[in-house]
mmCIF file of C-alpha atoms and ligand atoms in Angstrom:
data_model
loop_
_atom_site.group_PDB
_atom_site.id
_atom_site.type_symbol
_atom_site.label_atom_id
_atom_site.label_comp_id
_atom_site.label_asym_id
_atom_site.label_seq_id
_atom_site.Cartn_x
_atom_site.Cartn_y
_atom_site.Cartn_z
ATOM 1 C CA MET A 1 -8.072 -31.510 11.035
ATOM 2 C CA VAL A 2 -8.575 -28.376 8.943
ATOM 3 C CA HIS A 3 -10.586 -25.675 10.730
ATOM 4 C CA MET A 4 -11.511 -22.023 10.325
ATOM 5 C CA GLY A 5 -8.435 -19.834 9.863
ATOM 6 C CA TYR A 6 -7.626 -16.149 10.369
ATOM 7 C CA GLY A 7 -4.923 -13.845 9.021
ATOM 8 C CA GLU A 8 -4.250 -10.130 9.044
ATOM 9 C CA THR A 9 -2.008 -7.569 7.380
ATOM 10 C CA TRP A 10 -2.324 -3.802 6.936
ATOM 11 C CA ALA A 11 -2.009 -0.835 4.591
ATOM 12 C CA LYS A 12 1.180 0.898 3.465
ATOM 13 C CA VAL A 13 2.321 4.049 1.715
ATOM 14 C CA ILE A 14 5.413 4.439 -0.435
ATOM 15 C CA LEU A 15 7.503 7.400 0.735
ATOM 16 C CA MET A 16 9.871 7.305 -2.210
ATOM 17 C CA GLY A 17 10.635 5.086 -5.188
ATOM 18 C CA GLU A 18 7.337 3.780 -6.589
ATOM 19 C CA HIS A 19 7.659 2.648 -10.196
ATOM 20 C CA SER A 20 11.470 2.909 -10.236
ATOM 21 C CA VAL A 21 11.492 0.085 -7.645
ATOM 22 C CA VAL A 22 10.038 -2.203 -10.345
ATOM 23 C CA TYR A 23 13.292 -1.641 -12.299
ATOM 24 C CA GLY A 24 15.564 -2.564 -9.407
ATOM 25 C CA TYR A 25 16.038 0.886 -7.878
ATOM 26 C CA PRO A 26 15.709 1.388 -4.103
ATOM 27 C CA ALA A 27 12.451 2.472 -2.450
ATOM 28 C CA VAL A 28 11.269 3.427 1.033
ATOM 29 C CA ALA A 29 7.796 2.558 2.325
ATOM 30 C CA ALA A 30 5.935 3.005 5.603
ATOM 31 C CA PRO A 31 3.402 0.538 7.002
ATOM 32 C CA LEU A 32 0.097 1.734 8.481
ATOM 33 C CA PRO A 33 -0.532 -1.083 10.973
ATOM 34 C CA SER A 34 -3.756 0.445 12.299
ATOM 35 C CA LEU A 35 -5.460 0.189 8.908
ATOM 36 C CA LYS A 36 -6.064 -3.533 8.922
ATOM 37 C CA MET A 37 -6.857 -6.086 6.253
ATOM 38 C CA ARG A 38 -8.442 -9.171 7.856
ATOM 39 C CA ALA A 39 -9.233 -12.530 6.299
ATOM 40 C CA TRP A 40 -11.190 -15.541 7.512
ATOM 41 C CA VAL A 41 -11.323 -18.854 5.668
ATOM 42 C CA THR A 42 -13.687 -21.756 6.368
ATOM 43 C CA PRO A 43 -13.127 -25.225 4.862
ATOM 44 C CA ALA A 44 -15.865 -26.120 2.369
ATOM 45 C CA GLY A 45 -14.917 -29.523 0.965
ATOM 46 C CA LEU A 46 -12.767 -30.678 -1.940
ATOM 47 C CA CYS A 47 -12.792 -29.679 -5.595
ATOM 48 C CA ALA A 48 -10.397 -30.303 -8.496
ATOM 49 C CA THR A 49 -11.177 -27.070 -10.353
ATOM 50 C CA SER A 50 -11.579 -24.282 -7.788
ATOM 51 C CA CYS A 51 -10.073 -23.643 -4.359
ATOM 52 C CA VAL A 52 -12.529 -20.886 -3.415
ATOM 53 C CA GLY A 53 -16.201 -21.600 -2.709
ATOM 54 C CA THR A 54 -18.009 -18.442 -1.659
ATOM 55 C CA LEU A 55 -16.317 -15.079 -1.387
ATOM 56 C CA LYS A 56 -17.175 -11.953 0.575
ATOM 57 C CA ALA A 57 -14.689 -9.226 -0.258
ATOM 58 C CA LEU A 58 -14.863 -5.496 -0.985
ATOM 59 C CA ASN A 59 -18.487 -5.027 -2.018
ATOM 60 C CA TYR A 60 -18.896 -8.489 -3.543
ATOM 61 C CA GLU A 61 -20.628 -11.487 -2.031
ATOM 62 C CA GLY A 62 -21.250 -14.728 -3.896
ATOM 63 C CA SER A 63 -19.479 -17.503 -5.734
ATOM 64 C CA LEU A 64 -15.968 -16.815 -7.027
ATOM 65 C CA SER A 65 -17.041 -17.738 -10.560
ATOM 66 C CA GLY A 66 -19.674 -15.002 -10.489
ATOM 67 C CA ALA A 67 -17.123 -12.309 -9.633
ATOM 68 C CA GLY A 68 -15.333 -12.168 -13.001
ATOM 69 C CA ASP A 69 -11.543 -11.924 -12.923
ATOM 70 C CA ARG A 70 -11.191 -9.132 -10.345
ATOM 71 C CA PHE A 71 -10.363 -11.605 -7.575
ATOM 72 C CA GLY A 72 -7.790 -13.615 -9.553
ATOM 73 C CA GLY A 73 -5.025 -12.619 -7.112
ATOM 74 C CA LEU A 74 -7.091 -13.710 -4.153
ATOM 75 C CA GLU A 75 -7.904 -17.053 -5.769
ATOM 76 C CA CYS A 76 -4.205 -17.522 -6.468
ATOM 77 C CA ALA A 77 -3.440 -16.707 -2.818
ATOM 78 C CA VAL A 78 -5.721 -19.542 -1.637
ATOM 79 C CA LYS A 79 -4.287 -21.917 -4.243
ATOM 80 C CA VAL A 80 -0.607 -21.347 -3.414
ATOM 81 C CA ALA A 81 -1.321 -21.470 0.307
ATOM 82 C CA THR A 82 -3.242 -24.781 0.124
ATOM 83 C CA GLU A 83 -0.456 -26.257 -2.017
ATOM 84 C CA PHE A 84 2.186 -24.998 0.423
ATOM 85 C CA ALA A 85 0.166 -26.518 3.278
ATOM 86 C CA GLY A 86 0.134 -29.859 1.469
ATOM 87 C CA CYS A 87 -3.667 -29.770 0.973
ATOM 88 C CA PRO A 88 -4.197 -29.153 -2.762
ATOM 89 C CA GLY A 89 -7.847 -29.544 -3.769
ATOM 90 C CA LEU A 90 -9.171 -28.111 -0.496
ATOM 91 C CA VAL A 91 -11.887 -25.510 -0.978
ATOM 92 C CA PHE A 92 -12.362 -22.539 1.361
ATOM 93 C CA ASP A 93 -15.115 -19.993 1.778
ATOM 94 C CA VAL A 94 -13.276 -16.692 2.078
ATOM 95 C CA VAL A 95 -14.210 -13.442 3.819
ATOM 96 C CA THR A 96 -12.017 -10.343 3.823
ATOM 97 C CA ASP A 97 -12.668 -7.115 5.664
ATOM 98 C CA SER A 98 -10.601 -4.020 4.981
ATOM 99 C CA SER A 99 -10.414 -0.746 6.878
ATOM 100 C CA PHE A 100 -8.757 1.045 3.942
ATOM 101 C CA PRO A 101 -9.825 1.496 0.323
ATOM 102 C CA ALA A 102 -8.750 -0.680 -2.604
ATOM 103 C CA GLY A 103 -7.128 0.689 -5.753
ATOM 104 C CA ARG A 104 -5.680 3.785 -4.055
ATOM 105 C CA GLY A 105 -1.992 2.880 -3.761
ATOM 106 C CA MET A 106 -2.280 1.621 -0.176
ATOM 107 C CA GLY A 107 -1.247 -1.931 -1.028
ATOM 108 C CA SER A 108 -4.717 -3.466 -0.869
ATOM 109 C CA SER A 109 -4.000 -6.379 -3.243
ATOM 110 C CA ALA A 110 -0.796 -7.463 -1.480
ATOM 111 C CA ALA A 111 -2.467 -6.990 1.900
ATOM 112 C CA SER A 112 -5.483 -9.126 0.973
ATOM 113 C CA ALA A 113 -3.314 -11.846 -0.568
ATOM 114 C CA GLY A 114 -1.048 -11.852 2.515
ATOM 115 C CA ALA A 115 -4.010 -11.995 4.922
ATOM 116 C CA VAL A 116 -5.701 -14.836 2.996
ATOM 117 C CA ILE A 117 -2.458 -16.838 2.798
ATOM 118 C CA ARG A 118 -1.954 -16.462 6.555
ATOM 119 C CA ALA A 119 -5.583 -17.497 7.146
ATOM 120 C CA VAL A 120 -5.218 -20.680 5.018
ATOM 121 C CA LEU A 121 -1.960 -21.612 6.757
ATOM 122 C CA ASP A 122 -3.663 -21.026 10.115
ATOM 123 C CA ALA A 123 -6.628 -23.215 9.027
ATOM 124 C CA CYS A 124 -4.231 -26.025 8.095
ATOM 125 C CA ASP A 125 -2.037 -25.525 11.216
ATOM 126 C CA VAL A 126 1.004 -25.078 8.979
ATOM 127 C CA ARG A 127 3.845 -22.771 9.933
ATOM 128 C CA ALA A 128 5.803 -20.834 7.317
ATOM 129 C CA SER A 129 8.681 -18.394 7.584
ATOM 130 C CA GLU A 130 8.094 -14.726 6.742
ATOM 131 C CA GLN A 131 10.255 -15.264 3.651
ATOM 132 C CA GLU A 132 8.062 -18.153 2.496
ATOM 133 C CA ILE A 133 4.877 -16.112 3.043
ATOM 134 C CA LEU A 134 6.347 -13.186 1.083
ATOM 135 C CA HIS A 135 7.152 -15.550 -1.752
ATOM 136 C CA LEU A 136 3.566 -16.882 -1.800
ATOM 137 C CA THR A 137 2.144 -13.338 -1.614
ATOM 138 C CA ASN A 138 4.216 -12.272 -4.602
ATOM 139 C CA GLU A 139 2.853 -15.216 -6.612
ATOM 140 C CA ALA A 140 -0.644 -13.772 -6.066
ATOM 141 C CA GLU A 141 0.640 -10.268 -6.842
ATOM 142 C CA VAL A 142 1.883 -11.473 -10.234
ATOM 143 C CA ILE A 143 -1.714 -12.373 -11.097
ATOM 144 C CA THR A 144 -2.964 -8.962 -9.945
ATOM 145 C CA HIS A 145 -0.204 -6.641 -11.133
ATOM 146 C CA GLY A 146 1.810 -8.587 -13.686
ATOM 147 C CA ASN A 147 5.271 -7.547 -12.536
ATOM 148 C CA PRO A 148 5.307 -6.607 -8.831
ATOM 149 C CA SER A 149 8.523 -5.343 -7.246
ATOM 150 C CA GLY A 150 7.729 -7.173 -3.998
ATOM 151 C CA LEU A 151 7.743 -3.957 -1.937
ATOM 152 C CA ASP A 152 4.010 -4.061 -1.121
ATOM 153 C CA ALA A 153 4.124 -7.666 0.088
ATOM 154 C CA VAL A 154 6.898 -6.762 2.556
ATOM 155 C CA THR A 155 5.519 -3.466 3.821
ATOM 156 C CA THR A 156 1.932 -4.662 4.342
ATOM 157 C CA CYS A 157 3.173 -7.037 7.054
ATOM 158 C CA SER A 158 6.031 -4.962 8.517
ATOM 159 C CA ARG A 159 5.837 -2.874 11.684
ATOM 160 C CA ASP A 160 8.846 -0.765 10.712
ATOM 161 C CA VAL A 161 9.628 1.442 7.743
ATOM 162 C CA VAL A 162 11.037 -0.686 4.919
ATOM 163 C CA THR A 163 13.839 0.067 2.496
ATOM 164 C CA PHE A 164 13.751 -2.318 -0.420
ATOM 165 C CA GLN A 165 15.800 -2.996 -3.518
ATOM 166 C CA SER A 166 15.556 -6.028 -5.809
ATOM 167 C CA GLY A 167 14.199 -8.251 -3.051
ATOM 168 C CA GLN A 168 16.713 -7.041 -0.444
ATOM 169 C CA ILE A 169 14.842 -5.798 2.629
ATOM 170 C CA GLN A 170 16.023 -3.515 5.411
ATOM 171 C CA TYR A 171 13.849 -2.441 8.323
ATOM 172 C CA MET A 172 14.323 0.894 10.064
ATOM 173 C CA ARG A 173 12.841 2.361 13.245
ATOM 174 C CA VAL A 174 11.973 5.915 12.289
ATOM 175 C CA ASP A 175 11.827 8.603 14.969
ATOM 176 C CA MET A 176 11.344 11.813 13.057
ATOM 177 C CA PRO A 177 9.591 14.794 14.641
ATOM 178 C CA ALA A 178 7.073 15.036 11.805
ATOM 179 C CA TYR A 179 3.677 13.810 10.634
ATOM 180 C CA LEU A 180 2.565 12.182 7.446
ATOM 181 C CA VAL A 181 -0.855 13.181 6.143
ATOM 182 C CA ILE A 182 -2.323 10.580 3.799
ATOM 183 C CA ALA A 183 -5.299 11.558 1.660
ATOM 184 C CA ASP A 184 -7.484 9.584 -0.699
ATOM 185 C CA SER A 185 -8.525 11.330 -3.915
ATOM 186 C CA GLY A 186 -11.410 8.860 -4.167
ATOM 187 C CA ILE A 187 -10.297 7.911 -7.676
ATOM 188 C CA ALA A 188 -9.453 4.257 -8.175
ATOM 189 C CA GLY A 189 -6.218 3.828 -10.124
ATOM 190 C CA SER A 190 -4.924 0.653 -11.730
ATOM 191 C CA THR A 191 -1.386 -0.271 -10.698
ATOM 192 C CA ARG A 192 -1.210 -2.779 -13.532
ATOM 193 C CA GLU A 193 -2.099 -0.068 -16.052
ATOM 194 C CA ALA A 194 0.296 2.482 -14.502
ATOM 195 C CA VAL A 195 3.196 0.009 -14.470
ATOM 196 C CA GLY A 196 2.338 -0.873 -18.097
ATOM 197 C CA ASN A 197 2.389 2.816 -19.086
ATOM 198 C CA VAL A 198 5.837 3.271 -17.572
ATOM 199 C CA ARG A 199 7.062 0.151 -19.361
ATOM 200 C CA LYS A 200 5.799 1.466 -22.689
ATOM 201 C CA ALA A 201 7.428 4.859 -22.037
ATOM 202 C CA ASP A 202 10.678 3.059 -21.196
ATOM 203 C CA GLU A 203 10.535 1.113 -24.470
ATOM 204 C CA LYS A 204 9.881 4.306 -26.428
ATOM 205 C CA ASN A 205 12.260 6.689 -24.707
ATOM 206 C CA HIS A 206 14.658 4.541 -22.734
ATOM 207 C CA ALA A 207 17.371 7.129 -22.035
ATOM 208 C CA TYR A 208 14.907 9.684 -20.673
ATOM 209 C CA VAL A 209 12.917 7.231 -18.540
ATOM 210 C CA ARG A 210 16.100 5.754 -17.085
ATOM 211 C CA SER A 211 17.393 9.220 -16.195
ATOM 212 C CA VAL A 212 14.118 9.809 -14.292
ATOM 213 C CA MET A 213 14.535 6.462 -12.544
ATOM 214 C CA ASP A 214 18.158 7.214 -11.685
ATOM 215 C CA GLU A 215 17.007 10.371 -9.950
ATOM 216 C CA LEU A 216 14.106 8.636 -8.169
ATOM 217 C CA GLY A 217 16.493 5.933 -7.000
ATOM 218 C CA GLU A 218 19.044 8.462 -5.705
ATOM 219 C CA MET A 219 16.268 10.298 -3.886
ATOM 220 C CA ALA A 220 15.066 7.081 -2.264
ATOM 221 C CA LEU A 221 18.536 6.505 -0.794
ATOM 222 C CA ALA A 222 18.788 10.131 0.301
ATOM 223 C CA SER A 223 15.309 9.901 1.895
ATOM 224 C CA LYS A 224 16.491 7.048 4.044
ATOM 225 C CA THR A 225 19.239 9.334 5.368
ATOM 226 C CA ASP A 226 16.703 12.154 5.857
ATOM 227 C CA LEU A 227 14.571 9.818 7.963
ATOM 228 C CA GLU A 228 17.604 8.783 10.022
ATOM 229 C CA LEU A 229 18.705 12.395 10.574
ATOM 230 C CA GLY A 230 15.205 13.820 11.058
ATOM 231 C CA ALA A 231 15.762 16.204 8.127
ATOM 232 C CA VAL A 232 12.107 17.101 7.543
ATOM 233 C CA ASN A 233 12.623 19.904 5.030
ATOM 234 C CA MET A 234 15.109 17.922 2.947
ATOM 235 C CA LEU A 235 12.690 15.001 2.797
ATOM 236 C CA GLY A 236 9.852 17.362 1.881
ATOM 237 C CA GLU A 237 11.830 18.844 -1.002
ATOM 238 C CA ARG A 238 12.597 15.376 -2.297
ATOM 239 C CA MET A 239 8.904 14.463 -2.102
ATOM 240 C CA ASN A 240 8.066 17.538 -4.202
ATOM 241 C CA ARG A 241 10.655 16.592 -6.803
ATOM 242 C CA ALA A 242 9.496 12.966 -6.861
ATOM 243 C CA HIS A 243 5.948 14.109 -7.572
ATOM 244 C CA GLU A 244 7.218 16.246 -10.432
ATOM 245 C CA LEU A 245 9.083 13.279 -11.932
ATOM 246 C CA LEU A 246 6.169 10.864 -11.483
ATOM 247 C CA SER A 247 3.857 13.401 -13.156
ATOM 248 C CA GLU A 248 6.287 13.565 -16.073
ATOM 249 C CA LEU A 249 6.020 9.775 -16.300
ATOM 250 C CA ASP A 250 2.250 10.333 -16.611
ATOM 251 C CA VAL A 251 1.238 8.235 -13.633
ATOM 252 C CA SER A 252 -0.345 11.011 -11.570
ATOM 253 C CA HIS A 253 -3.879 12.387 -11.923
ATOM 254 C CA PRO A 254 -5.186 15.991 -12.137
ATOM 255 C CA LEU A 255 -7.064 15.720 -8.829
ATOM 256 C CA VAL A 256 -4.002 14.267 -7.095
ATOM 257 C CA ASP A 257 -1.876 17.105 -8.573
ATOM 258 C CA HIS A 258 -4.420 19.589 -7.240
ATOM 259 C CA LEU A 259 -4.387 18.009 -3.775
ATOM 260 C CA VAL A 260 -0.573 17.968 -3.746
ATOM 261 C CA ASP A 261 -0.640 21.739 -4.438
ATOM 262 C CA ALA A 262 -3.300 22.239 -1.746
ATOM 263 C CA ALA A 263 -1.172 20.370 0.808
ATOM 264 C CA ARG A 264 1.830 22.578 0.027
ATOM 265 C CA SER A 265 -0.301 25.749 0.295
ATOM 266 C CA ALA A 266 -1.523 24.515 3.687
ATOM 267 C CA GLY A 267 2.062 24.319 4.955
ATOM 268 C CA ALA A 268 3.352 20.875 3.955
ATOM 269 C CA ALA A 269 7.139 20.568 3.813
ATOM 270 C CA GLY A 270 6.511 18.417 0.725
ATOM 271 C CA ALA A 271 3.848 16.302 -0.923
ATOM 272 C CA LYS A 272 3.614 13.620 -3.593
ATOM 273 C CA MET A 273 1.432 10.894 -5.024
ATOM 274 C CA THR A 274 2.009 7.468 -3.516
ATOM 275 C CA GLY A 275 1.728 3.977 -4.993
ATOM 276 C CA GLY A 276 0.853 3.082 -8.559
ATOM 277 C CA GLY A 277 -1.009 6.342 -9.262
ATOM 278 C CA LEU A 278 -3.544 7.258 -11.986
ATOM 279 C CA GLY A 279 -5.648 8.369 -9.011
ATOM 280 C CA GLY A 280 -5.371 6.973 -5.518
ATOM 281 C CA CYS A 281 -3.653 8.612 -2.579
ATOM 282 C CA LEU A 282 -1.123 11.327 -1.922
ATOM 283 C CA ILE A 283 1.108 11.868 1.088
ATOM 284 C CA ALA A 284 2.156 15.176 2.626
ATOM 285 C CA LEU A 285 4.821 15.840 5.252
ATOM 286 C CA ALA A 286 4.075 18.183 8.163
ATOM 287 C CA GLU A 287 6.573 19.548 10.668
ATOM 288 C CA ASP A 288 4.168 19.627 13.581
ATOM 289 C CA ALA A 289 0.756 18.415 14.681
ATOM 290 C CA ASP A 290 -1.098 21.684 14.048
ATOM 291 C CA THR A 291 0.225 21.889 10.492
ATOM 292 C CA ALA A 292 -0.737 18.247 9.922
ATOM 293 C CA GLN A 293 -4.274 19.030 11.060
ATOM 294 C CA SER A 294 -4.461 22.106 8.790
ATOM 295 C CA ILE A 295 -3.216 20.088 5.812
ATOM 296 C CA LYS A 296 -5.759 17.383 6.484
ATOM 297 C CA CYS A 297 -8.601 19.926 6.663
ATOM 298 C CA ALA A 298 -7.409 21.618 3.461
ATOM 299 C CA LEU A 299 -7.262 18.284 1.623
ATOM 300 C CA LEU A 300 -10.779 17.292 2.694
ATOM 301 C CA HIS A 301 -11.993 20.733 1.672
ATOM 302 C CA GLU A 302 -10.290 20.509 -1.740
ATOM 303 C CA GLY A 303 -11.811 17.180 -2.707
ATOM 304 C CA ALA A 304 -10.131 14.341 -0.806
ATOM 305 C CA CYS A 305 -12.736 11.847 0.382
ATOM 306 C CA LYS A 306 -10.712 10.646 3.358
ATOM 307 C CA ALA A 307 -7.517 11.620 5.164
ATOM 308 C CA TRP A 308 -5.394 10.113 7.915
ATOM 309 C CA ILE A 309 -2.472 11.388 9.975
ATOM 310 C CA ARG A 310 0.453 9.133 10.847
ATOM 311 C CA PRO A 311 3.046 10.425 13.313
ATOM 312 C CA LEU A 312 6.613 9.583 12.249
ATOM 313 C CA GLY A 313 8.002 10.118 15.750
ATOM 314 C CA ALA A 314 8.188 7.193 18.131
ATOM 315 C CA LYS A 315 7.147 9.501 20.970
ATOM 316 C CA SER A 316 4.369 11.393 19.247
ATOM 317 C CA ASP A 317 2.161 13.451 21.511
ATOM 318 C CA GLY A 318 -0.632 10.908 21.286
ATOM 319 C CA ARG A 319 -2.901 13.467 19.718
ATOM 320 C CA PHE A 320 -3.475 11.465 16.562
ATOM 321 C CA ASP A 321 -3.583 8.009 18.053
ATOM 322 C CA ASP A 322 -7.245 7.766 17.199
ATOM 323 C CA GLU A 323 -6.846 8.938 13.634
ATOM 324 C CA LEU A 324 -5.580 5.731 12.126
ATOM 325 C CA VAL A 325 -8.552 3.993 13.585
ATOM 326 C CA ASP A 326 -9.762 0.687 12.401
ATOM 327 C CA ASP A 327 -12.536 2.153 10.366
ATOM 328 C CA ARG A 328 -14.679 -0.773 9.314
ATOM 329 C CA ARG A 329 -17.393 1.452 7.927
ATOM 330 C CA TYR A 330 -15.151 2.555 5.068
ATOM 331 C CA GLU A 331 -16.411 -0.019 2.658
ATOM 332 C CA LEU A 332 -20.021 0.608 3.547
ATOM 333 C CA ASP A 333 -19.972 4.309 2.987
ATOM 334 C CA ASN A 334 -17.200 6.418 1.647
ATOM 335 C CA ARG A 335 -17.726 9.468 3.832
ATOM 336 C CA PRO A 336 -14.874 10.956 5.765
ATOM 337 C CA LEU A 337 -15.270 9.880 9.362
ATOM 338 C CA ILE A 338 -13.112 12.524 10.955
ATOM 339 C CA ALA A 339 -14.732 15.891 10.657
ATOM 340 C CA ALA A 340 -12.620 18.591 9.083
HETATM 341 O O1 PMV B 1 -0.493 0.929 -6.044
HETATM 342 P P1 PMV B 1 0.168 -0.070 -5.157
HETATM 343 O O2 PMV B 1 -0.188 0.058 -3.718
HETATM 344 O O3 PMV B 1 -0.053 -1.466 -5.649
HETATM 345 O O4 PMV B 1 1.753 0.217 -5.239
HETATM 346 C C1 PMV B 1 2.435 -0.029 -6.477
HETATM 347 C C2 PMV B 1 3.875 0.345 -6.391
HETATM 348 C C3 PMV B 1 4.640 0.199 -7.727
HETATM 349 O O5 PMV B 1 5.993 0.580 -7.478
HETATM 350 C C4 PMV B 1 4.068 1.123 -8.778
HETATM 351 C C5 PMV B 1 4.587 -1.227 -8.255
HETATM 352 C C6 PMV B 1 5.425 -2.236 -7.473
HETATM 353 O O6 PMV B 1 5.270 -3.428 -7.761
HETATM 354 O O7 PMV B 1 6.264 -1.845 -6.632
#
């Protein structure tokens, strides 16, 4: 008997290796398990043409057909999950609720696909391995992004930092005495467009683009070692260089560049854009809690619409435990909730 189902995933940031990871180079990404993506599905009959009845997601509420093609990935997620569950033709009403913004490089599309797939499997009482769920999530990501590396699907359901290369996944427990400040420029970027721009640049100037990717890939591997050794300044320098290279690839944005500079002026050991780019978020590395707080204040002052602090140490002082709160109001109003 099919019943209501629930699934959840969370946000992520890429520490090193966005874009080059699409070409088979290594990347390192950190999950943000407190910033949840939740999905509920309710069975709504049978239909040969559509697997989604009504949809409530982001700021949309209504029939799937009335939403245009912006939810194609989500529709695909329901379709592949019902087929996997052996119930093709089943229709679900779908609700998602996110505590982090979409289109800002935090993995929203992979997170929503992963949450919806888990919800459908739950509704059908079907178990799947993590590997099978990742495979289904990437099918939905193909609809959204065209050519996903698979990194987002893995990191948005991992509790540990992920190193990833061509589908090979390694998990690492990071215990670095440092803090990551994540800030949202408020500008929605398109990962599909950014990935397409890099592809065009690669076709036009292959040798140059590959030399950039070689360097990004080497830095991703070195960053993994930095995280293991707790080498905060080394990691910060690599973040600065990665931002420079990604800007050269034309996937950053003037406001993100400005915020990266502001983070450095406020004491960051390094800062860079994160995710697909053309807007979206940046990340900055802080050596201690006070510096993290100063960076966050500076970023909000300089134009970020929201900022979070994520301790990288397993035994953080607890001071920021409330920062990565499950902030359900985000979608309703875009104001920063934590006063600068
Ligand atoms: O912007 P996001 O959160 O979808 O991250 C995209 C990361 C890329 O490396 C640019 C693309 C990918 O598939 O890995």
